[in-house]
PDB file of C-alpha atoms in Angstrom:
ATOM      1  CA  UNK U   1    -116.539 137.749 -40.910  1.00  0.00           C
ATOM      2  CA  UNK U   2    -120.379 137.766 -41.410  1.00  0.00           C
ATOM      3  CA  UNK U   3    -121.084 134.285 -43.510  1.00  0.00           C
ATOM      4  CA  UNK U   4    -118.369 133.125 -40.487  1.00  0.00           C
ATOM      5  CA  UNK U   5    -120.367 134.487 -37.648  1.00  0.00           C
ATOM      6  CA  UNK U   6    -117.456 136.039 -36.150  1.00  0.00           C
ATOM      7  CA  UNK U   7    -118.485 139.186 -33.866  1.00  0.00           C
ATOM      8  CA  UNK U   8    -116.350 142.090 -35.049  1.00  0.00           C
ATOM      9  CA  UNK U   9    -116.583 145.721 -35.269  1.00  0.00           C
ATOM     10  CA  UNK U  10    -116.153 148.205 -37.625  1.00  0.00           C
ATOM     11  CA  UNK U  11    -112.651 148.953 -36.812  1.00  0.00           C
ATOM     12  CA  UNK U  12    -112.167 145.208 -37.355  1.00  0.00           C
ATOM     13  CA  UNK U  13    -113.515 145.362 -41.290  1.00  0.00           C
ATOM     14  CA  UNK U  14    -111.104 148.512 -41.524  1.00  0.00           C
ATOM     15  CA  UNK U  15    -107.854 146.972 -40.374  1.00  0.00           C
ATOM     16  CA  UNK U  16    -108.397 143.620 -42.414  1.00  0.00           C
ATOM     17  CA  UNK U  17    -108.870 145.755 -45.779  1.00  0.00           C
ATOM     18  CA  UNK U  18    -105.530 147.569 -44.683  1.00  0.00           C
ATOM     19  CA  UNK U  19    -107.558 151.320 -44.628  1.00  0.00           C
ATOM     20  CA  UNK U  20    -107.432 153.788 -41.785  1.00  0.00           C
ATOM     21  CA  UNK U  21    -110.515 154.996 -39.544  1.00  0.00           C
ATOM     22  CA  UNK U  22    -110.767 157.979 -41.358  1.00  0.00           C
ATOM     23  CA  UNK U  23    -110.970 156.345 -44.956  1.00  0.00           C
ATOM     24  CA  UNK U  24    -113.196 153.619 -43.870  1.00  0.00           C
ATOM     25  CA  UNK U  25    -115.546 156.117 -42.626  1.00  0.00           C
ATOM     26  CA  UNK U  26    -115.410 158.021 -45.396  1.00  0.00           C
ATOM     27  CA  UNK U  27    -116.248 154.977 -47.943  1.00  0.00           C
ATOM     28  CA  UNK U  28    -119.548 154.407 -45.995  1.00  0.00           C
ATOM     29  CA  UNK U  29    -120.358 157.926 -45.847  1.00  0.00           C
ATOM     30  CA  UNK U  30    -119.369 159.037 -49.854  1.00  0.00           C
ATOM     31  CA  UNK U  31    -122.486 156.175 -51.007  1.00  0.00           C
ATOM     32  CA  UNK U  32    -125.026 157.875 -52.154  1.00  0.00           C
ATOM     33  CA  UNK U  33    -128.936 157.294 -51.600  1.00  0.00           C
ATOM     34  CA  UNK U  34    -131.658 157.817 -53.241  1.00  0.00           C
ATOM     35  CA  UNK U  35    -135.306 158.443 -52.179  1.00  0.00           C
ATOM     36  CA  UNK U  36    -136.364 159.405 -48.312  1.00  0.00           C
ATOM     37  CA  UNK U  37    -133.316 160.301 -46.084  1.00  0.00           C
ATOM     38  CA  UNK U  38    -132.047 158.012 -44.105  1.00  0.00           C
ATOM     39  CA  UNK U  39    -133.973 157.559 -40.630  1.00  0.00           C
ATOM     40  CA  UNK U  40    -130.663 157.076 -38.623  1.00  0.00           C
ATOM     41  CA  UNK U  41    -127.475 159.033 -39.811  1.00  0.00           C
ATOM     42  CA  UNK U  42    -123.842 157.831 -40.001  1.00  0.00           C
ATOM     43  CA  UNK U  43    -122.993 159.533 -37.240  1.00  0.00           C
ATOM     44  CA  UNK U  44    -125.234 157.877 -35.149  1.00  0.00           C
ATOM     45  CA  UNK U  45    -124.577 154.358 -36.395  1.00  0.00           C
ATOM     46  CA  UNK U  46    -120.385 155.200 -35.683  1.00  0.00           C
ATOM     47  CA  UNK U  47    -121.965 156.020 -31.349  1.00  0.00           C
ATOM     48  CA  UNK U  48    -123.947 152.959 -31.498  1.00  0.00           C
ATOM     49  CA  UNK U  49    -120.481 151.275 -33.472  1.00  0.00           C
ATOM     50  CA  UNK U  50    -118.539 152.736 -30.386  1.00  0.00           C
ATOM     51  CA  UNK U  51    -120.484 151.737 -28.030  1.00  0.00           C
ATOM     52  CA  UNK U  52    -120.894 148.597 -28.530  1.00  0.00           C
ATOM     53  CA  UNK U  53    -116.664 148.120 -29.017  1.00  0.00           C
ATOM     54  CA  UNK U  54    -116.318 150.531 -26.118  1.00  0.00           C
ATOM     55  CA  UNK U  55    -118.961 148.574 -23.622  1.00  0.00           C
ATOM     56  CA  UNK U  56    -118.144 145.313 -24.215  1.00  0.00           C
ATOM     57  CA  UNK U  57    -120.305 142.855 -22.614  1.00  0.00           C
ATOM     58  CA  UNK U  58    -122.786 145.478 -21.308  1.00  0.00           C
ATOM     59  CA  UNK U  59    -123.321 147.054 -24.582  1.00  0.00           C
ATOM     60  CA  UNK U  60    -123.882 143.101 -25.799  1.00  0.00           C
ATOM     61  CA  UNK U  61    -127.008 143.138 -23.577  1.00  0.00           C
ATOM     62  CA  UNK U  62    -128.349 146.257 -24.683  1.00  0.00           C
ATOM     63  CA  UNK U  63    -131.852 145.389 -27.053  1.00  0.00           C
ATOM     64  CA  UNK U  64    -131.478 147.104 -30.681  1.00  0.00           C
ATOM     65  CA  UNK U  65    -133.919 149.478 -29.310  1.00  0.00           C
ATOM     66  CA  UNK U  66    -132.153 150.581 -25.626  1.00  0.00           C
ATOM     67  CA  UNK U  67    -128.592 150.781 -27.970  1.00  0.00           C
ATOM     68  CA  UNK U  68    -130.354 153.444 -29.631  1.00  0.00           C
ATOM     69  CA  UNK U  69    -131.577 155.315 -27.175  1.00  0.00           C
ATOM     70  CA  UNK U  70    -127.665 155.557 -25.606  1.00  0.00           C
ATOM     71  CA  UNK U  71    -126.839 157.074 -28.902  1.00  0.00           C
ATOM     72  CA  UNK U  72    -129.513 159.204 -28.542  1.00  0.00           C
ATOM     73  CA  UNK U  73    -131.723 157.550 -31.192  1.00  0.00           C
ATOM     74  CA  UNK U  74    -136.013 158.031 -30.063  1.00  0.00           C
ATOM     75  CA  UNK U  75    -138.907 157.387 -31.808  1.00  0.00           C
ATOM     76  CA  UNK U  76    -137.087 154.865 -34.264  1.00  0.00           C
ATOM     77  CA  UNK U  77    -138.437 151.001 -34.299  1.00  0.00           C
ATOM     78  CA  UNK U  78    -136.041 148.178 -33.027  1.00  0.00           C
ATOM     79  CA  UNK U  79    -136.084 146.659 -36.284  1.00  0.00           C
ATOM     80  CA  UNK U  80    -135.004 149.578 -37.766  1.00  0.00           C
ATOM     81  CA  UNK U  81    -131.988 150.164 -36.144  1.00  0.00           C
ATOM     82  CA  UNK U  82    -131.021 146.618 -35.986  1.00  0.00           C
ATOM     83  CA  UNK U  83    -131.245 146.728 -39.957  1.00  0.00           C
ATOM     84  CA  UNK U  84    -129.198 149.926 -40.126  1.00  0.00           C
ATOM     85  CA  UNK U  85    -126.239 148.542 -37.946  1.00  0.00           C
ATOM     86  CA  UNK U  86    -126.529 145.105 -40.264  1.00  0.00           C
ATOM     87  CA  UNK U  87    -126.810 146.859 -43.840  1.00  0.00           C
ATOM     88  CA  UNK U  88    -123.810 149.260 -42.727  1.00  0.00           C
ATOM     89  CA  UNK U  89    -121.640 147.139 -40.747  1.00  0.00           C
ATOM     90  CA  UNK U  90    -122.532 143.731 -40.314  1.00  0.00           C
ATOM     91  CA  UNK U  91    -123.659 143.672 -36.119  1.00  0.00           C
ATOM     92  CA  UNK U  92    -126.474 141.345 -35.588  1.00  0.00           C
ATOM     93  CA  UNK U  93    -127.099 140.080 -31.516  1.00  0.00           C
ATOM     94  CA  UNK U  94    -126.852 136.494 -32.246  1.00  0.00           C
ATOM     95  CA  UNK U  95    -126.533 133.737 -29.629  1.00  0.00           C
ATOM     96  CA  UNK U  96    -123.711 132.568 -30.829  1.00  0.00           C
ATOM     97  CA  UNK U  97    -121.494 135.446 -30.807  1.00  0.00           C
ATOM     98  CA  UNK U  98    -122.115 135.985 -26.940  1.00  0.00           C
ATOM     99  CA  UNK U  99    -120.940 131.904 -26.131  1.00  0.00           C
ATOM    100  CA  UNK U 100    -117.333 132.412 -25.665  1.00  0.00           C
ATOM    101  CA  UNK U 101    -118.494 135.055 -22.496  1.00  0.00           C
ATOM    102  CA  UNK U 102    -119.650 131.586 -20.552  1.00  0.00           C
ATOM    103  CA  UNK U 103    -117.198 128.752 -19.378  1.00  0.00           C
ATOM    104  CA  UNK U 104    -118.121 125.470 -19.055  1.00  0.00           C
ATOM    105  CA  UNK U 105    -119.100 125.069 -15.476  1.00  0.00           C
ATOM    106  CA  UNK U 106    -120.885 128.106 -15.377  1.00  0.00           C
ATOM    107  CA  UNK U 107    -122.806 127.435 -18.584  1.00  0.00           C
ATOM    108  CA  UNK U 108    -123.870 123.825 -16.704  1.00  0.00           C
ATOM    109  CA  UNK U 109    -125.274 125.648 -13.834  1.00  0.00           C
ATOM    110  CA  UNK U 110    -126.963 128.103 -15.713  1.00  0.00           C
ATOM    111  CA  UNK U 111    -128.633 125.185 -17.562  1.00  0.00           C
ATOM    112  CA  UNK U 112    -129.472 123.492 -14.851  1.00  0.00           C
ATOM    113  CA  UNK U 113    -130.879 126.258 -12.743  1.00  0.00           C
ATOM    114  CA  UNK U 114    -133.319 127.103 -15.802  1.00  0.00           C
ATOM    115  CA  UNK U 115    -134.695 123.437 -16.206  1.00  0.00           C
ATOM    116  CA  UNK U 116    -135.535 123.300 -11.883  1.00  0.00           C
ATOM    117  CA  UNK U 117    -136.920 126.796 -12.399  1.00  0.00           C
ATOM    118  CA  UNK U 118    -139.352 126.427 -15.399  1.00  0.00           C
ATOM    119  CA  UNK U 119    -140.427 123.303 -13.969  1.00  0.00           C
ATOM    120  CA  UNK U 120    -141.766 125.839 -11.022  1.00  0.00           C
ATOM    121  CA  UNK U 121    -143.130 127.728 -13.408  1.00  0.00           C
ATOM    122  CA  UNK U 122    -143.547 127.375 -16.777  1.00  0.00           C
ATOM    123  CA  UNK U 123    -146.231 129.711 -17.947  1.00  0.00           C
ATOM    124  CA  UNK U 124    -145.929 133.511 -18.160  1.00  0.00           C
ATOM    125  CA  UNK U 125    -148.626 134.172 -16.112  1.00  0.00           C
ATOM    126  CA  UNK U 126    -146.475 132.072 -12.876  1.00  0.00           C
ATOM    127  CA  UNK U 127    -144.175 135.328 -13.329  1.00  0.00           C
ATOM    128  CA  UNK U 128    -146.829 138.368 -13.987  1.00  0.00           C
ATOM    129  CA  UNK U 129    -147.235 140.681 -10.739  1.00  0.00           C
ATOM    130  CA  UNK U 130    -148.095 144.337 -11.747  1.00  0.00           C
ATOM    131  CA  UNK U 131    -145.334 145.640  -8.797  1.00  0.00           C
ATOM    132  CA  UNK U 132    -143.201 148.944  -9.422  1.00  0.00           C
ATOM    133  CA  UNK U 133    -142.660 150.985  -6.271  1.00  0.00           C
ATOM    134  CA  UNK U 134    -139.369 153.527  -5.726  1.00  0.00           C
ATOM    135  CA  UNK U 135    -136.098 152.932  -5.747  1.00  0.00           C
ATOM    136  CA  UNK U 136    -134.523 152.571  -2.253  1.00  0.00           C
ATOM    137  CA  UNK U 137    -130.667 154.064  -1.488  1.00  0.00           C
ATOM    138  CA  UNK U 138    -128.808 152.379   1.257  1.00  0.00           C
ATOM    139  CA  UNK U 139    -125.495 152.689   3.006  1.00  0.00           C
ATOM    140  CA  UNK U 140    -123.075 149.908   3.694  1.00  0.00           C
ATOM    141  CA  UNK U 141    -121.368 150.482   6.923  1.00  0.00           C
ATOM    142  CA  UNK U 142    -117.464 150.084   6.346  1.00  0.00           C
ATOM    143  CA  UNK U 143    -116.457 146.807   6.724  1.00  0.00           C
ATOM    144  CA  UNK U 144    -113.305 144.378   4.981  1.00  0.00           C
ATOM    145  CA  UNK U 145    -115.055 143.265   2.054  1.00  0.00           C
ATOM    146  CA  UNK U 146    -117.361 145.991   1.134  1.00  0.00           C
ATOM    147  CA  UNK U 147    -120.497 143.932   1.394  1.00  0.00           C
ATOM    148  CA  UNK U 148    -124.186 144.480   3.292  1.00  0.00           C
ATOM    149  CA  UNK U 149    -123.989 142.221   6.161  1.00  0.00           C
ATOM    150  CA  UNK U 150    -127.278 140.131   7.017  1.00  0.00           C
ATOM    151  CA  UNK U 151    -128.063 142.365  10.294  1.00  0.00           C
ATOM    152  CA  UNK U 152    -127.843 145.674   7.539  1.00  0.00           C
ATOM    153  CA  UNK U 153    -130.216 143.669   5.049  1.00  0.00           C
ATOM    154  CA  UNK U 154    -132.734 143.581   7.928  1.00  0.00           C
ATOM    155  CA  UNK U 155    -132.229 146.860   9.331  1.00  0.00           C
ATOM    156  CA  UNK U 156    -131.781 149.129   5.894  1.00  0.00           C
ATOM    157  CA  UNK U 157    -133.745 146.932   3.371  1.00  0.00           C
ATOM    158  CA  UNK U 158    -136.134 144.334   5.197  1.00  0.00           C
ATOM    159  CA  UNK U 159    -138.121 145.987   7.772  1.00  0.00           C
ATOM    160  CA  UNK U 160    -138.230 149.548   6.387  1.00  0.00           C
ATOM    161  CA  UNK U 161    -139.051 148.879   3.028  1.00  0.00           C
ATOM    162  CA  UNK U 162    -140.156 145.274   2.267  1.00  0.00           C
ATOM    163  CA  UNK U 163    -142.211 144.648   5.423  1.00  0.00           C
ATOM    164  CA  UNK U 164    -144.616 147.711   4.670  1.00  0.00           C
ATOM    165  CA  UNK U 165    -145.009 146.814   0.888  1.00  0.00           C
ATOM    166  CA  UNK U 166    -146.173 143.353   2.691  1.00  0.00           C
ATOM    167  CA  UNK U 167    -148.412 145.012   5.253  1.00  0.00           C
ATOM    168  CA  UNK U 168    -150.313 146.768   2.478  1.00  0.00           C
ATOM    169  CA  UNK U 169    -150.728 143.509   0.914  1.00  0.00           C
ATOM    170  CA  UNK U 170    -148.969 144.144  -2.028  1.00  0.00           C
ATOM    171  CA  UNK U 171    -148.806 141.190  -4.595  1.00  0.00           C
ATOM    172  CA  UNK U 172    -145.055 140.170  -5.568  1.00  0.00           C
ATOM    173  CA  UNK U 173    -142.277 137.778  -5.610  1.00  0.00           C
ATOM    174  CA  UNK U 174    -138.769 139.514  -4.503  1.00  0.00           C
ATOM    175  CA  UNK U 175    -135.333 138.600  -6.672  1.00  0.00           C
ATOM    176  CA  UNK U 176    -132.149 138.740  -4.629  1.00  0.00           C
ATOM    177  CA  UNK U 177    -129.266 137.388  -6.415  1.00  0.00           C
ATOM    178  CA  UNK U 178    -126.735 135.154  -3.541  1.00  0.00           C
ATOM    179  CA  UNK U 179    -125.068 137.567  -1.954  1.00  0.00           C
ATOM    180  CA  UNK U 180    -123.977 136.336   1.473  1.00  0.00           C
ATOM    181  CA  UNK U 181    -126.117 139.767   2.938  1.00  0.00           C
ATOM    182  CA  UNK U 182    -129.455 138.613   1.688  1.00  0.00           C
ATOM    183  CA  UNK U 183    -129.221 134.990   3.551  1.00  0.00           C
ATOM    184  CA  UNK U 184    -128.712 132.208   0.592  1.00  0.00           C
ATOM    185  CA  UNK U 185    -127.924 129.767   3.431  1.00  0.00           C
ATOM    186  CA  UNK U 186    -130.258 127.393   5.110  1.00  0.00           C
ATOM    187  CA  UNK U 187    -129.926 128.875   8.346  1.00  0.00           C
ATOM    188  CA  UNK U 188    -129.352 132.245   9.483  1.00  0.00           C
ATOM    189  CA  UNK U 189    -131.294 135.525  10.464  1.00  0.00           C
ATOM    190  CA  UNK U 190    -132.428 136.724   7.235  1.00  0.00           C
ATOM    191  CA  UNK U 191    -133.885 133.236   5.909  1.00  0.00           C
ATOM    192  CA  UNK U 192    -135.266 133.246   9.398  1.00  0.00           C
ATOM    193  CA  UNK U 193    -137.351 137.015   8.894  1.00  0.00           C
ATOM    194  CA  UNK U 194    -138.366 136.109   5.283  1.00  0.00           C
ATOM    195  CA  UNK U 195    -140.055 132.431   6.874  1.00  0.00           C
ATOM    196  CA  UNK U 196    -141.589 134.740   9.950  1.00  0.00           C
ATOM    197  CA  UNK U 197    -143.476 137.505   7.328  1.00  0.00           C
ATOM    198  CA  UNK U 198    -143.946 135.081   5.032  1.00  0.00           C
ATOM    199  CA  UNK U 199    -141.967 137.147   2.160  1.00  0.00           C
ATOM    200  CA  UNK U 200    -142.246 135.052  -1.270  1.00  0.00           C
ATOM    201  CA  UNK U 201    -138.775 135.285  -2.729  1.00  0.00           C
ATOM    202  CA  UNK U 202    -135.683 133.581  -5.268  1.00  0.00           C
ATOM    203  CA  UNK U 203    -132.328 133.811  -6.323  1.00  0.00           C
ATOM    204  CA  UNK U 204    -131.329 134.195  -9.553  1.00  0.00           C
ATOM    205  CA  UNK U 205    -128.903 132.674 -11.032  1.00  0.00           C
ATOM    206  CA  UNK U 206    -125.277 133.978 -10.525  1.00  0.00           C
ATOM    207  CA  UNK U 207    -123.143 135.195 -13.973  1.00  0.00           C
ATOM    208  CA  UNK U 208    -126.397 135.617 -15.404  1.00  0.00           C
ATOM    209  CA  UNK U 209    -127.481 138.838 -16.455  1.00  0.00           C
ATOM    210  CA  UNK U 210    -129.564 137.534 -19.075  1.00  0.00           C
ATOM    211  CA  UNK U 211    -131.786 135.602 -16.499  1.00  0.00           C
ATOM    212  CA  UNK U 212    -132.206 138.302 -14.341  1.00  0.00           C
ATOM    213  CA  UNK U 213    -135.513 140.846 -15.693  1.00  0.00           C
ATOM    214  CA  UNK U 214    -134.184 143.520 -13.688  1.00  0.00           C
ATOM    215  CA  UNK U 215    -130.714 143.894 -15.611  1.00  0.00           C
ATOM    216  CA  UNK U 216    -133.023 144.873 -18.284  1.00  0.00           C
ATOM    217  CA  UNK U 217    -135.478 146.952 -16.263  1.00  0.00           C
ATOM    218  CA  UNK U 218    -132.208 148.629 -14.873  1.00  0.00           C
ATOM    219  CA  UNK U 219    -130.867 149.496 -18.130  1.00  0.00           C
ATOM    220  CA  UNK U 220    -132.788 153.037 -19.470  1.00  0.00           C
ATOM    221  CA  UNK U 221    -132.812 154.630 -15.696  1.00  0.00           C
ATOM    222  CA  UNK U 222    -128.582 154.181 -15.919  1.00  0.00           C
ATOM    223  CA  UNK U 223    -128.885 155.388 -19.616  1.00  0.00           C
ATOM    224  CA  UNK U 224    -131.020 158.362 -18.196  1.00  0.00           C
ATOM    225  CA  UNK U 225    -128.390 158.981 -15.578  1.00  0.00           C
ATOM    226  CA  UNK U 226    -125.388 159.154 -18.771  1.00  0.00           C
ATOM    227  CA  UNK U 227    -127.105 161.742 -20.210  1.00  0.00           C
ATOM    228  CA  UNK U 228    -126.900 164.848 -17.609  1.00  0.00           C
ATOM    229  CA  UNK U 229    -123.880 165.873 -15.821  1.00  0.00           C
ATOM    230  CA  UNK U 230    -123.904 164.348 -12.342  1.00  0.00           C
ATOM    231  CA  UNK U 231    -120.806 165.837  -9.796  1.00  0.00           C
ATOM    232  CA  UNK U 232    -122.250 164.303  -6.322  1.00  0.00           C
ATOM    233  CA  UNK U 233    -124.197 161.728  -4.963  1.00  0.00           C
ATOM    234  CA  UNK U 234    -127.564 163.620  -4.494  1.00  0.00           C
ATOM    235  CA  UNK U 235    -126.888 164.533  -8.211  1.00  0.00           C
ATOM    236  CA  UNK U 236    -126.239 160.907  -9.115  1.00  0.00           C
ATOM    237  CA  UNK U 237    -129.570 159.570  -7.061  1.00  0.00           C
ATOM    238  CA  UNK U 238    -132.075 162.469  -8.467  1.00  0.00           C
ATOM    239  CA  UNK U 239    -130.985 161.519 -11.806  1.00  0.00           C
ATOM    240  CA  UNK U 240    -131.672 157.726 -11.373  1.00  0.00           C
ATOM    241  CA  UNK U 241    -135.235 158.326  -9.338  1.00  0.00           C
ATOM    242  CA  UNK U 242    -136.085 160.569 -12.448  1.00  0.00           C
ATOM    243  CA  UNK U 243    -135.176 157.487 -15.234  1.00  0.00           C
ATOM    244  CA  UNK U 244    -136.712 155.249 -12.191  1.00  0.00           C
ATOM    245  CA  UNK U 245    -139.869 156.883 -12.836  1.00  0.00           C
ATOM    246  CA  UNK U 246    -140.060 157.055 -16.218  1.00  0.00           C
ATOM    247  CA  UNK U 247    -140.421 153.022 -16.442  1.00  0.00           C
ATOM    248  CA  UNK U 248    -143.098 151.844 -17.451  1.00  0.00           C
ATOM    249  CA  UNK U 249    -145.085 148.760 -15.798  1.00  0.00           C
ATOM    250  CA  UNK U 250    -146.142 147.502 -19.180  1.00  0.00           C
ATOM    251  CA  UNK U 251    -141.969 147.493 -19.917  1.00  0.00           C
ATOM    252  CA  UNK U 252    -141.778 146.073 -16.544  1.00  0.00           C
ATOM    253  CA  UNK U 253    -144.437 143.683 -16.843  1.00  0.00           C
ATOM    254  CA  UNK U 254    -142.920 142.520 -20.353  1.00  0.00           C
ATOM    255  CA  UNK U 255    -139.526 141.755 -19.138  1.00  0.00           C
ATOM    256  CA  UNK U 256    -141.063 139.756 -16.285  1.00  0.00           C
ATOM    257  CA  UNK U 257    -143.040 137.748 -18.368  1.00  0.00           C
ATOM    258  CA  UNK U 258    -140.380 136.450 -20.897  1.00  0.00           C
ATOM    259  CA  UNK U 259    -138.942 134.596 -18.379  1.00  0.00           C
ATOM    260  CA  UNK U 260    -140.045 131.382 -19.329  1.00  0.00           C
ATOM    261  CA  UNK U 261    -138.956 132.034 -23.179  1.00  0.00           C
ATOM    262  CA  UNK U 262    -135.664 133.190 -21.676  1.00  0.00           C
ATOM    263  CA  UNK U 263    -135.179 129.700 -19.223  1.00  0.00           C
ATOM    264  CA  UNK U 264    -136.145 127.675 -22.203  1.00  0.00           C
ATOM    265  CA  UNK U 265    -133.331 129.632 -24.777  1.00  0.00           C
ATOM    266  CA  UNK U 266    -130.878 129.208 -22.023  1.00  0.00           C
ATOM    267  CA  UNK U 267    -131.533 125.082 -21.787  1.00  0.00           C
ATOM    268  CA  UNK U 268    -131.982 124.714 -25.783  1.00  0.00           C
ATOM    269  CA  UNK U 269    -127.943 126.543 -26.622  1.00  0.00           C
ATOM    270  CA  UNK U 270    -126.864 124.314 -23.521  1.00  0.00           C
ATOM    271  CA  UNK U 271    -126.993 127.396 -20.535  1.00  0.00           C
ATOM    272  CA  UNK U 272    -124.931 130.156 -22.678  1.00  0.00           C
ATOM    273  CA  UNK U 273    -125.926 133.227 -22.689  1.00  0.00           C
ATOM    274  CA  UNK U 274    -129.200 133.807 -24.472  1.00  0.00           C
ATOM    275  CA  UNK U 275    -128.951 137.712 -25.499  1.00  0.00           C
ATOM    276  CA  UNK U 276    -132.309 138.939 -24.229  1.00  0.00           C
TER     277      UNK U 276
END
């Protein structure tokens, strides 16, 4: 399955050679090292195993580094843990294993999108904004289809919280992905308040995860929020302000500025997903 380049899981290597979960486990576990113990244990490479069968795509996203720290694995280098999950069981986050995720017509809009937006900017630097504030919680009223309506955008979003980051003159470029709420169209009320205040925005590109910085940004505040029990809502948003805060804007800033690296993978393996 490896020299093939065919994603599979442990549990995959243990049904083909015809052995239970128990005995396969057991094999890896009897071999014997020698010299300094092992920096990650067996039972932590079977979590990160799990999670990654478990998760699915979203555990596909994870970097080497934010799959450890779900299996509660700090203070250990990416590389690291990327070579313990190879040497043990074969996982590497290869492009290719994540192209069957992307059909055709999506893949050519992806593709597209990235060539029109690294034309607009090419450079790291066209991305870099040092801009972290809190997160903001809003309610959606009930409607039929469960979605923020334009006139909610404004009310909850727009004027309480965006407008005053832009009266204090703060320096940054706001993502919205399409949703019909945040005004993709070319004319209604929202495109009209973003024109009047003069708010610098885009929209990323739909089915695309990997394209979007804060998927990634996103990803150790909902890890933080796994690791505590959380009964209610107030439990739920304490959690996620706590793992909020503890985000750095050097890992902010990072994320930000691979986008150009990222637009260019996406157009050179023909708009699948990249893996960052």
């Amino acid at each position: 399955m490896v020299t093939r380049g065919i994603p599979h899981s442990k549990e995959d290597v243990f049904c083909f050679n015809n052995v239970s979960h128990h005995q396969g486990w057991a094999m890896i576990s009897d071999g014997k090292r020698r010299g300094r113990p092992a920096l990650i244990t067996n039972q932590q490479i079977k979590e990160m195993d799990r999670i990654i069968r478990e998760d699915g795509f979203e555990a596909r996203k994870l970097s080497w580094q934010e799959l450890g720290f779900e299996a509660w694995i700090e203070g250990i280098q990416a590389w690291t843990i990327a070579r313990a999950m190879g040497d043990t069981i074969g996982y590497s986050k290869c492009i290719a294993c994540q192209k069957q995720w992307v059909n055709k017509s999506t893949a050519l809009h992806q593709k597209e999108w990235s060539k029109v937006t690294l034309e607009r900017h090419p450079k790291p630097k066209d991305w870099h904004n040092d801009f972290k504030l809190s997160l903001t919680f809003y309610d959606i009223p009930s409607n039929t289809n469960g979605k923020m309506t334009q006139k909610d955008y404004i009310s909850q979003i727009l004027e309480p919280v965006v407008k005053p980051w832009l009266d204090a003159g703060h320096t940054f470029i706001l993502e919205e992905d399409s949703n019909s709420g945040h005004g993709p169209g070319k004319s209604n009320v929202v495109r009209t308040w973003k024109q009047v205040h003069n708010l610098k925005h885009y929209f990323n590109c739909h089915s695309s995860p990997d394209l979007a910085p804060i998927e990634n940004c996103w990803q150790p505040p909902k890890q933080y929020v796994r690791k505590f029990p959380h009964w209610n809502e107030q439990d739920t948003r304490e959690l996620a302000l706590e793992g909020w805060d503890k985000i750095s804007q050097s890992f902010i800033n990072k994320r930000v500025e691979s986008m150009p690296q990222r637009l260019q993978d996406c157009i050179d393996i023909e708009g699948r997903m990249t893996g960052w």
